[in-house]
Short mmCIF file of C-alpha atoms in Angstrom, two decimals:
data_model
loop_
_atom_site.label_atom_id
_atom_site.label_comp_id
_atom_site.label_asym_id
_atom_site.label_seq_id
_atom_site.Cartn_x
_atom_site.Cartn_y
_atom_site.Cartn_z
CA MET A 32 -7.12 -11.63 19.41
CA THR A 33 -8.79 -11.41 22.83
CA GLU A 34 -12.41 -12.34 23.41
CA GLN A 35 -14.50 -10.95 26.26
CA ASN A 36 -18.23 -11.49 26.79
CA GLY A 37 -18.70 -12.44 23.14
CA TYR A 38 -16.93 -9.36 21.75
CA HIS A 39 -13.82 -9.69 19.62
CA LEU A 40 -11.28 -7.04 20.50
CA LYS A 41 -8.60 -6.94 17.87
CA SER A 42 -5.13 -5.90 18.95
CA ASN A 43 -3.11 -3.74 16.56
CA GLY A 44 -1.04 -6.79 15.72
CA ASP A 45 -4.04 -8.82 14.61
CA HIS A 46 -5.38 -5.97 12.57
CA LYS A 47 -2.04 -5.52 10.83
CA ASP A 48 -2.04 -9.19 9.86
CA GLU A 49 -5.34 -8.81 8.11
CA TYR A 50 -3.84 -6.50 5.46
CA LEU A 51 -2.08 -7.71 2.33
CA PHE A 52 0.89 -5.43 3.05
CA ASP A 53 2.23 -3.24 5.82
CA LEU A 54 -0.15 -0.37 6.53
CA ASN A 55 2.66 1.71 8.05
CA LEU A 56 4.69 1.63 4.85
CA PHE A 57 1.75 3.02 2.96
CA GLN A 58 0.73 5.57 5.58
CA SER A 59 4.03 7.40 5.40
CA ILE A 60 3.56 7.91 1.64
CA PHE A 61 -0.03 8.90 2.19
CA LYS A 62 0.80 11.52 4.82
CA GLU A 63 3.39 13.20 2.61
CA TYR A 64 0.96 13.21 -0.26
CA SER A 65 -2.04 14.56 1.61
CA LEU A 66 -0.02 17.54 2.80
CA LYS A 67 0.45 18.73 -0.76
CA ASP A 68 -2.97 17.81 -2.20
CA SER A 69 -5.89 19.74 -0.78
CA LYS A 70 -8.55 17.62 -2.51
CA LEU A 71 -7.22 14.47 -0.91
CA HIS A 72 -6.88 16.33 2.36
CA ASP A 73 -10.54 17.41 2.24
CA ASN A 74 -11.80 13.94 1.42
CA ILE A 75 -9.88 12.36 4.24
CA TYR A 76 -10.76 14.95 6.83
CA ASP A 77 -14.39 14.65 5.84
CA GLU A 78 -13.89 10.98 6.66
CA LYS A 79 -15.41 10.17 3.32
CA TYR A 80 -12.88 7.78 1.82
CA LEU A 81 -10.22 5.61 3.43
CA PHE A 82 -7.17 4.57 1.37
CA ARG A 83 -5.59 1.39 2.72
CA PRO A 84 -4.18 -2.05 1.76
CA LEU A 85 -6.63 -4.81 0.72
CA ALA A 86 -7.92 -6.89 3.65
CA ILE A 87 -9.42 -10.40 3.63
CA SER A 88 -12.68 -8.93 4.93
CA ASP A 89 -13.00 -6.88 1.71
CA TYR A 90 -14.45 -10.00 0.13
CA ASP A 91 -17.64 -9.04 1.99
CA HIS A 92 -17.41 -5.39 1.02
CA GLY A 93 -17.64 -5.58 -2.73
CA TYR A 94 -14.01 -5.99 -3.80
CA ILE A 95 -14.77 -8.71 -6.37
CA GLU A 96 -17.90 -6.87 -7.56
CA LEU A 97 -15.71 -3.83 -8.15
CA LEU A 98 -13.23 -5.90 -10.21
CA ARG A 99 -16.20 -7.03 -12.32
CA GLN A 100 -16.51 -3.42 -13.52
CA LEU A 101 -13.07 -3.94 -15.07
CA THR A 102 -13.32 -7.47 -16.48
CA GLU A 103 -14.87 -10.90 -15.93
CA CYS A 104 -14.14 -12.58 -12.61
CA GLY A 105 -16.14 -15.82 -12.73
CA THR A 106 -17.19 -17.43 -9.47
CA ILE A 107 -14.86 -16.73 -6.57
CA THR A 108 -15.82 -18.22 -3.20
CA TYR A 109 -14.59 -16.81 0.11
CA ASP A 110 -12.21 -19.77 0.42
CA ASP A 111 -10.82 -19.11 -3.09
CA PHE A 112 -10.33 -15.47 -2.18
CA LYS A 113 -8.64 -16.21 1.12
CA LYS A 114 -6.33 -18.78 -0.47
CA ARG A 115 -5.23 -16.40 -3.23
CA PHE A 116 -4.86 -13.53 -0.69
CA ASN A 117 -2.55 -15.69 1.41
CA GLN A 118 -0.57 -16.86 -1.63
CA MET A 119 0.01 -13.21 -2.52
CA LYS A 120 1.00 -12.35 1.03
CA GLN A 121 3.48 -15.22 1.13
CA CYS A 122 5.30 -13.65 -1.84
CA SER A 123 6.97 -11.00 0.26
CA ASN A 124 7.37 -7.47 -1.13
CA THR A 125 5.46 -8.37 -4.29
CA TYR A 126 1.73 -7.61 -4.18
CA TYR A 127 0.56 -4.16 -3.12
CA ILE A 128 -3.19 -3.92 -3.66
CA LEU A 129 -4.51 -0.55 -2.59
CA VAL A 130 -8.25 -0.07 -2.01
CA ILE A 131 -10.55 2.87 -1.33
CA GLU A 132 -13.19 2.25 1.29
CA ASP A 133 -16.34 4.39 1.28
CA MET A 134 -16.63 5.08 4.99
CA ASN A 135 -20.23 6.17 4.71
CA ILE A 136 -21.63 3.16 2.86
CA ASP A 137 -20.95 0.08 4.94
CA LYS A 138 -17.22 0.02 4.18
CA GLN A 139 -17.92 -0.59 0.48
CA ILE A 140 -14.78 -0.86 -1.67
CA VAL A 141 -15.11 1.77 -4.40
CA GLY A 142 -11.63 1.86 -5.90
CA THR A 143 -8.55 -0.30 -6.29
CA ALA A 144 -5.18 -0.45 -8.02
CA THR A 145 -2.38 -2.99 -7.75
CA LEU A 146 1.38 -2.59 -7.80
CA VAL A 147 3.21 -5.85 -8.55
CA CYS A 148 6.96 -5.86 -7.90
CA GLU A 149 9.22 -8.24 -9.78
CA LYS A 150 12.61 -9.17 -8.30
CA LYS A 151 15.50 -9.28 -10.74
CA PHE A 152 19.19 -10.14 -10.68
CA LEU A 153 20.20 -7.56 -13.28
CA ARG A 154 20.84 -3.87 -12.48
CA GLN A 155 22.22 -4.92 -9.11
CA LEU A 156 19.20 -6.91 -7.94
CA ALA A 157 16.67 -4.44 -9.30
CA ILE A 158 12.98 -4.24 -8.53
CA ARG A 159 10.65 -3.72 -11.51
CA GLY A 160 7.14 -2.41 -10.79
CA ARG A 161 3.90 -2.82 -12.73
CA ILE A 162 0.59 -1.07 -12.16
CA GLU A 163 -2.32 -3.45 -12.74
CA ASP A 164 -6.08 -3.68 -12.38
CA VAL A 165 -7.03 -0.06 -11.79
CA VAL A 166 -10.76 0.53 -11.29
CA VAL A 167 -12.99 3.13 -9.64
CA HIS A 168 -16.65 2.30 -8.95
CA ASP A 169 -18.87 3.87 -11.59
CA ARG A 170 -20.86 5.78 -8.99
CA CYS A 171 -17.68 7.43 -7.65
CA ARG A 172 -16.06 8.58 -10.88
CA GLY A 173 -15.15 12.23 -11.47
CA GLN A 174 -13.74 12.70 -7.96
CA GLN A 175 -10.09 12.15 -8.88
CA LEU A 176 -9.96 8.86 -6.99
CA GLY A 177 -8.20 7.12 -9.91
CA LYS A 178 -5.65 9.91 -10.00
CA LEU A 179 -4.96 9.46 -6.29
CA LEU A 180 -4.57 5.71 -6.62
CA ILE A 181 -2.03 6.03 -9.44
CA ASP A 182 -0.12 8.89 -7.86
CA LEU A 183 0.14 7.13 -4.51
CA LEU A 184 1.13 3.76 -5.97
CA THR A 185 3.74 5.34 -8.26
CA GLN A 186 5.28 7.20 -5.33
CA PHE A 187 5.12 4.01 -3.25
CA ALA A 188 6.88 2.05 -6.03
CA ARG A 189 9.66 4.61 -6.24
CA ASP A 190 10.19 5.45 -2.58
CA LYS A 191 9.26 2.30 -0.67
CA CYS A 192 9.90 -0.51 -3.12
CA GLY A 193 12.92 1.09 -4.82
CA CYS A 194 11.64 0.32 -8.33
CA TYR A 195 13.98 1.43 -11.12
CA LYS A 196 11.09 1.28 -13.59
CA VAL A 197 7.31 1.12 -13.38
CA SER A 198 5.09 0.26 -16.33
CA LEU A 199 1.43 -0.26 -17.14
CA GLU A 200 -0.79 -1.22 -20.04
CA CYS A 201 -3.82 0.82 -21.04
CA LYS A 202 -6.29 1.41 -23.85
CA ASP A 203 -5.79 4.36 -26.25
CA HIS A 204 -8.25 6.68 -24.51
CA LEU A 205 -6.37 6.40 -21.20
CA VAL A 206 -2.92 7.32 -22.50
CA SER A 207 -3.26 11.02 -21.63
CA PHE A 208 -4.60 10.13 -18.18
CA TYR A 209 -1.45 8.14 -17.36
CA GLN A 210 0.90 10.62 -19.01
CA GLN A 211 0.12 13.17 -16.29
CA PHE A 212 1.86 10.85 -13.79
CA GLY A 213 5.00 10.52 -15.90
CA TYR A 214 4.12 7.35 -17.84
CA ASN A 215 5.01 7.42 -21.54
CA HIS A 216 5.59 5.27 -24.58
CA GLU A 217 9.26 4.37 -24.92
CA ASP A 218 11.02 4.74 -28.23
CA LYS A 219 11.50 1.55 -30.29
CA GLN A 220 9.91 -0.53 -27.52
CA ASN A 221 7.17 -3.02 -28.33
CA PHE A 222 4.68 -4.79 -26.14
CA LEU A 223 3.65 -8.18 -27.51
CA CYS A 224 1.11 -10.57 -26.12
CA GLN A 225 -0.64 -13.87 -26.63
CA ARG A 226 -3.73 -15.28 -24.96
CA PHE A 227 -4.68 -18.86 -24.22
CA LYS A 228 -8.24 -20.06 -24.08
CA HIS A 229 -8.05 -22.88 -21.53
CA LEU A 230 -7.66 -22.08 -17.87
CA SER A 231 -9.07 -24.49 -15.41
CA THR A 232 -8.29 -24.07 -11.74
CA ASN A 233 -6.98 -27.65 -11.83
CA GLN A 234 -4.16 -26.68 -14.12
CA GLN A 235 -3.02 -24.01 -11.76
CA GLU A 236 -3.05 -26.51 -8.93
CA THR A 237 -0.46 -28.73 -10.59
CA THR A 238 2.20 -26.16 -9.85
CA GLU A 239 1.17 -25.56 -6.25
CA MET B 961 23.29 -34.79 1.86
CA THR B 962 25.52 -37.63 2.99
CA GLU B 963 29.27 -37.25 3.48
CA GLN B 964 31.72 -40.14 3.27
CA ASN B 965 35.50 -39.87 3.36
CA GLY B 966 35.34 -36.21 2.42
CA TYR B 967 33.10 -36.71 -0.62
CA HIS B 968 29.68 -35.08 -0.79
CA LEU B 969 27.16 -37.42 -2.30
CA LYS B 970 24.04 -35.50 -3.16
CA SER B 971 20.74 -37.31 -2.95
CA ASN B 972 18.14 -36.49 -5.58
CA GLY B 973 16.30 -34.50 -2.96
CA ASP B 974 19.24 -32.21 -2.28
CA HIS B 975 19.85 -31.68 -5.94
CA LYS B 976 16.23 -30.77 -6.50
CA ASP B 977 16.44 -28.16 -3.75
CA GLU B 978 19.30 -26.46 -5.52
CA TYR B 979 17.06 -25.44 -8.43
CA LEU B 980 14.88 -22.35 -8.52
CA PHE B 981 11.88 -24.43 -9.58
CA ASP B 982 10.85 -28.05 -9.92
CA LEU B 983 12.99 -29.78 -12.54
CA ASN B 984 10.31 -32.46 -13.09
CA LEU B 985 7.72 -29.87 -14.13
CA PHE B 986 10.06 -28.58 -16.77
CA GLN B 987 11.28 -31.97 -17.94
CA SER B 988 7.81 -33.11 -18.98
CA ILE B 989 7.47 -30.06 -21.25
CA PHE B 990 10.97 -30.61 -22.55
CA LYS B 991 10.38 -34.26 -23.44
CA GLU B 992 7.23 -33.49 -25.42
CA TYR B 993 9.04 -30.73 -27.24
CA SER B 994 12.19 -32.66 -28.11
CA LEU B 995 10.10 -35.40 -29.75
CA LYS B 996 8.81 -32.95 -32.34
CA ASP B 997 11.97 -30.87 -32.86
CA SER B 998 14.87 -32.70 -34.39
CA LYS B 999 17.37 -29.89 -33.89
CA LEU B 1000 16.75 -29.86 -30.17
CA HIS B 1001 16.85 -33.63 -30.17
CA ASP B 1002 20.26 -33.64 -31.88
CA ASN B 1003 21.72 -31.09 -29.51
CA ILE B 1004 20.58 -32.99 -26.46
CA TYR B 1005 21.67 -36.38 -27.70
CA ASP B 1006 25.03 -34.95 -28.59
CA GLU B 1007 25.12 -33.91 -24.94
CA LYS B 1008 26.04 -30.46 -26.09
CA TYR B 1009 23.55 -28.29 -24.22
CA LEU B 1010 21.51 -28.90 -21.10
CA PHE B 1011 18.27 -26.97 -20.55
CA ARG B 1012 17.34 -26.74 -16.88
CA PRO B 1013 16.18 -24.38 -14.08
CA LEU B 1014 18.67 -21.86 -12.65
CA ALA B 1015 20.74 -23.23 -9.74
CA ILE B 1016 22.60 -21.31 -7.02
CA SER B 1017 25.85 -22.79 -8.30
CA ASP B 1018 25.31 -20.99 -11.63
CA TYR B 1019 26.78 -17.91 -9.96
CA ASP B 1020 30.15 -19.63 -10.52
CA HIS B 1021 29.33 -20.62 -14.09
CA GLY B 1022 28.83 -17.27 -15.72
CA TYR B 1023 25.14 -16.55 -15.16
CA ILE B 1024 25.70 -12.91 -14.16
CA GLU B 1025 28.31 -12.43 -16.90
CA LEU B 1026 25.71 -13.66 -19.38
CA LEU B 1027 23.14 -11.15 -18.08
CA ARG B 1028 25.75 -8.43 -18.66
CA GLN B 1029 25.42 -9.12 -22.38
CA LEU B 1030 21.82 -7.92 -22.00
CA THR B 1031 22.20 -4.95 -19.64
CA GLU B 1032 24.19 -3.57 -16.74
CA CYS B 1033 24.31 -5.69 -13.59
CA GLY B 1034 26.61 -3.76 -11.24
CA THR B 1035 28.44 -5.66 -8.53
CA ILE B 1036 26.65 -8.78 -7.32
CA THR B 1037 28.41 -10.85 -4.66
CA TYR B 1038 27.70 -14.53 -4.10
CA ASP B 1039 25.77 -13.62 -0.95
CA ASP B 1040 23.67 -11.07 -2.88
CA PHE B 1041 22.95 -13.70 -5.51
CA LYS B 1042 22.03 -16.38 -3.01
CA LYS B 1043 19.76 -14.01 -1.09
CA ARG B 1044 17.87 -12.93 -4.22
CA PHE B 1045 17.68 -16.56 -5.43
CA ASN B 1046 16.08 -17.58 -2.14
CA GLN B 1047 13.68 -14.60 -2.18
CA MET B 1048 12.54 -15.69 -5.63
CA LYS B 1049 12.17 -19.28 -4.52
CA GLN B 1050 10.08 -18.25 -1.52
CA CYS B 1051 7.56 -16.67 -3.92
CA SER B 1052 6.03 -19.97 -4.89
CA ASN B 1053 4.98 -20.56 -8.52
CA THR B 1054 6.33 -17.16 -9.58
CA TYR B 1055 9.90 -17.21 -10.91
CA TYR B 1056 10.86 -19.69 -13.62
CA ILE B 1057 14.37 -18.91 -14.80
CA LEU B 1058 15.49 -21.33 -17.47
CA VAL B 1059 19.20 -21.64 -18.33
CA ILE B 1060 21.23 -23.41 -20.99
CA GLU B 1061 24.40 -25.07 -19.76
CA ASP B 1062 27.21 -25.75 -22.23
CA MET B 1063 28.14 -29.27 -21.16
CA ASN B 1064 31.47 -29.16 -22.94
CA ILE B 1065 32.81 -25.92 -21.47
CA ASP B 1066 32.91 -26.26 -17.68
CA LYS B 1067 29.13 -26.02 -17.26
CA GLN B 1068 29.15 -22.46 -18.59
CA ILE B 1069 25.71 -20.81 -18.75
CA VAL B 1070 25.21 -19.70 -22.36
CA GLY B 1071 21.52 -18.84 -22.45
CA THR B 1072 18.69 -17.79 -20.18
CA ALA B 1073 15.08 -16.61 -20.21
CA THR B 1074 12.69 -15.92 -17.36
CA LEU B 1075 8.97 -16.50 -16.99
CA VAL B 1076 7.41 -14.45 -14.18
CA CYS B 1077 3.88 -15.44 -13.14
CA GLU B 1078 1.59 -12.91 -11.52
CA LYS B 1079 -1.31 -14.10 -9.38
CA LYS B 1080 -4.60 -12.28 -9.87
CA PHE B 1081 -8.08 -12.32 -8.40
CA LEU B 1082 -9.85 -11.48 -11.64
CA ARG B 1083 -10.75 -14.04 -14.31
CA GLN B 1084 -11.32 -16.60 -11.57
CA LEU B 1085 -7.93 -16.28 -9.90
CA ALA B 1086 -6.02 -16.02 -13.16
CA ILE B 1087 -2.28 -16.37 -13.68
CA ARG B 1088 -0.64 -13.79 -15.96
CA GLY B 1089 2.77 -14.65 -17.41
CA ARG B 1090 5.60 -12.42 -18.61
CA ILE B 1091 8.74 -13.40 -20.49
CA GLU B 1092 11.73 -11.40 -19.26
CA ASP B 1093 15.49 -11.17 -19.62
CA VAL B 1094 16.13 -13.35 -22.65
CA VAL B 1095 19.79 -13.64 -23.66
CA VAL B 1096 21.98 -16.09 -25.55
CA HIS B 1097 25.78 -15.88 -25.23
CA ASP B 1098 27.27 -14.10 -28.25
CA ARG B 1099 29.50 -17.07 -29.07
CA CYS B 1100 26.44 -19.38 -29.25
CA ARG B 1101 24.12 -17.35 -31.45
CA GLY B 1102 22.71 -18.75 -34.71
CA GLN B 1103 21.95 -22.15 -33.19
CA GLN B 1104 18.27 -21.50 -32.45
CA LEU B 1105 18.89 -21.53 -28.70
CA GLY B 1106 16.81 -18.36 -28.23
CA LYS B 1107 13.98 -19.94 -30.19
CA LEU B 1108 14.06 -22.99 -27.95
CA LEU B 1109 14.06 -20.91 -24.77
CA ILE B 1110 10.99 -18.93 -25.88
CA ASP B 1111 9.10 -21.90 -27.25
CA LEU B 1112 9.71 -23.96 -24.12
CA LEU B 1113 8.84 -21.16 -21.70
CA THR B 1114 5.68 -20.26 -23.61
CA GLN B 1115 4.52 -23.87 -23.56
CA PHE B 1116 5.45 -24.09 -19.88
CA ALA B 1117 3.42 -20.93 -19.13
CA ARG B 1118 0.37 -22.31 -20.90
CA ASP B 1119 0.46 -25.95 -19.82
CA LYS B 1120 2.12 -25.96 -16.40
CA CYS B 1121 1.34 -22.53 -14.99
CA GLY B 1122 -2.11 -22.19 -16.56
CA CYS B 1123 -1.45 -18.64 -17.78
CA TYR B 1124 -4.40 -17.04 -19.59
CA LYS B 1125 -2.05 -14.50 -21.17
CA VAL B 1126 1.70 -14.17 -21.65
CA SER B 1127 3.40 -10.95 -22.72
CA LEU B 1128 6.86 -9.58 -23.33
CA GLU B 1129 8.58 -6.35 -24.29
CA CYS B 1130 11.11 -6.14 -27.10
CA LYS B 1131 12.91 -3.74 -29.41
CA ASP B 1132 11.64 -3.16 -32.98
CA HIS B 1133 14.11 -5.52 -34.65
CA LEU B 1134 12.94 -8.46 -32.50
CA VAL B 1135 9.21 -8.18 -33.23
CA SER B 1136 9.30 -10.70 -36.09
CA PHE B 1137 11.36 -13.10 -33.96
CA TYR B 1138 8.68 -13.17 -31.27
CA GLN B 1139 5.78 -13.24 -33.73
CA GLN B 1140 6.78 -16.76 -34.81
CA PHE B 1141 5.83 -17.96 -31.29
CA GLY B 1142 2.39 -16.33 -31.39
CA TYR B 1143 3.25 -13.00 -29.73
CA ASN B 1144 1.67 -9.95 -31.35
CA HIS B 1145 0.75 -6.33 -30.79
CA GLU B 1146 -2.79 -6.00 -29.45
CA ASP B 1147 -5.20 -3.54 -30.97
CA LYS B 1148 -5.68 -0.24 -29.10
CA GLN B 1149 -3.36 -1.45 -26.33
CA ASN B 1150 -0.56 0.80 -25.07
CA PHE B 1151 2.49 0.05 -23.00
CA LEU B 1152 3.61 3.02 -20.90
CA CYS B 1153 6.62 3.27 -18.68
CA GLN B 1154 8.60 5.53 -16.39
CA ARG B 1155 12.09 5.13 -15.01
CA PHE B 1156 13.57 6.37 -11.75
CA LYS B 1157 17.21 7.22 -11.34
CA HIS B 1158 17.83 6.40 -7.70
CA LEU B 1159 18.04 2.82 -6.61
CA SER B 1160 20.17 2.05 -3.66
CA THR B 1161 20.06 -1.41 -2.13
CA ASN B 1162 19.19 0.30 1.14
CA GLN B 1163 15.88 1.50 -0.21
CA GLN B 1164 14.90 -2.01 -1.16
CA GLU B 1165 15.78 -3.21 2.32
CA THR B 1166 13.14 -0.99 3.93
CA THR B 1167 10.44 -3.22 2.53
CA GLU B 1168 12.04 -6.53 3.52
#
C-alpha cells in the first residue's frame, strides 16, 4: 500500500490480499459463464451487480445483516469478523465465500453462497465440496441471483477445486430449485444430525 | 529430536508434532469416557487397542489399506500421504482423524473415524461438525470399536470443538446404529448431492 497526500492507493497485490480467495480463479469461471447466460451478461454490463469473493471490508457493507435473513448471527464485532475471516483464509483451498455487491447502493452485499472444500485421503486424495449458507437479500429476489450463485459455485467446485462430489442441505420447498443444477437425493443415503445447545466463544477458544 | 549413537530419542514435543491434532485434547475426553464404560476400560487396560490421533507413520501401518475397506483409494504414495497430512494439519482446528491401533499386531491401524469442523460466521462464529469416513477392520468387528469411535468423536465435537451441530451421512442399514448416539433425521430437511466423474490430481493442483 502506498500513501500520498493522505490518499491510500492500493496496488493490485494489496487488493488481492483483501479477498478470502483468489479473484482470478473465480473470474475465469465467471467469464465462461457470462458468455452463455444473457441475463448475467446484461446485469454485469449494466454494472448493476458485481460477483466476487468476500472481502474484510464487507463487514461494513451489510454481509452479516444479510446472513441474518438466513438465520441468527448474534453479536459479531469487526474484530470477531476479521479474526474468523483470517482463520478461514489460513485454511488454504477450503473456504470460497462468494458475494454479490450492489454497485448502485453503496456496495451493499445483497447475495452470498459458500463452497467449503474438505480434503480427504480416500479416492486418491479427493476433494469433497459442500454448498452452505445461500441467501439473497429480500429486496433483490426474483432476479435469478440465487441461481447464478449456485451455478457459478458448482462449476467452480468441479473445475477449479476438482471436487468429486458436491452436496447441500435444504428445506423441502427448495428441492426443485436445487435439482435444476444437478443436485438430487441419493438412493439409500441418509442424512442424520444432532444439535447441541451450549456454544460459548470460550469453548471454541480452547482448541485454538 | 536428539540422536545418540545412532538411536533417535524422540522428545515429547517431537512426538506431539507427529500427530494430526493435539493428543492432550483427545486424552481428556478419552479419560472421562473410559471411567464410565467398562468395556473400553477393559480393552485399554489389557493394552489391546490404543485410541489416538492419526500420525504420519500410520501410512506404514495399514491406514490406507483400512480405508480401502470403505471405498476406493487409488494409488497413494508416502509423499502424497505426507503432503495431504500436512495440508490438513495446516488447517487449524479442522481435521480430527481418530485411529485405533492394534497394540498386539505391529501397530496395525484397525479403525478410524474423522471429525471435520467447518468455521462459520453465522450463529456468532459457529463451528459445524461432520463425522466422515468411519471404518473398522473386518477382522475386528463385533467388539464395539465403531461405537467407541462415534461416541468419542461426538463428545469431542461438542466439548472440545464447541460444535453447535454435528451431522453424518449413512446408508439405510446404519441409521439405527447412529441413532443410539443421538443422530436423527431432521424434519423437512433434505440432503442433495451431485457427483463428477473427472478428478485428476492436476486439477486440484491449480488451486494450491
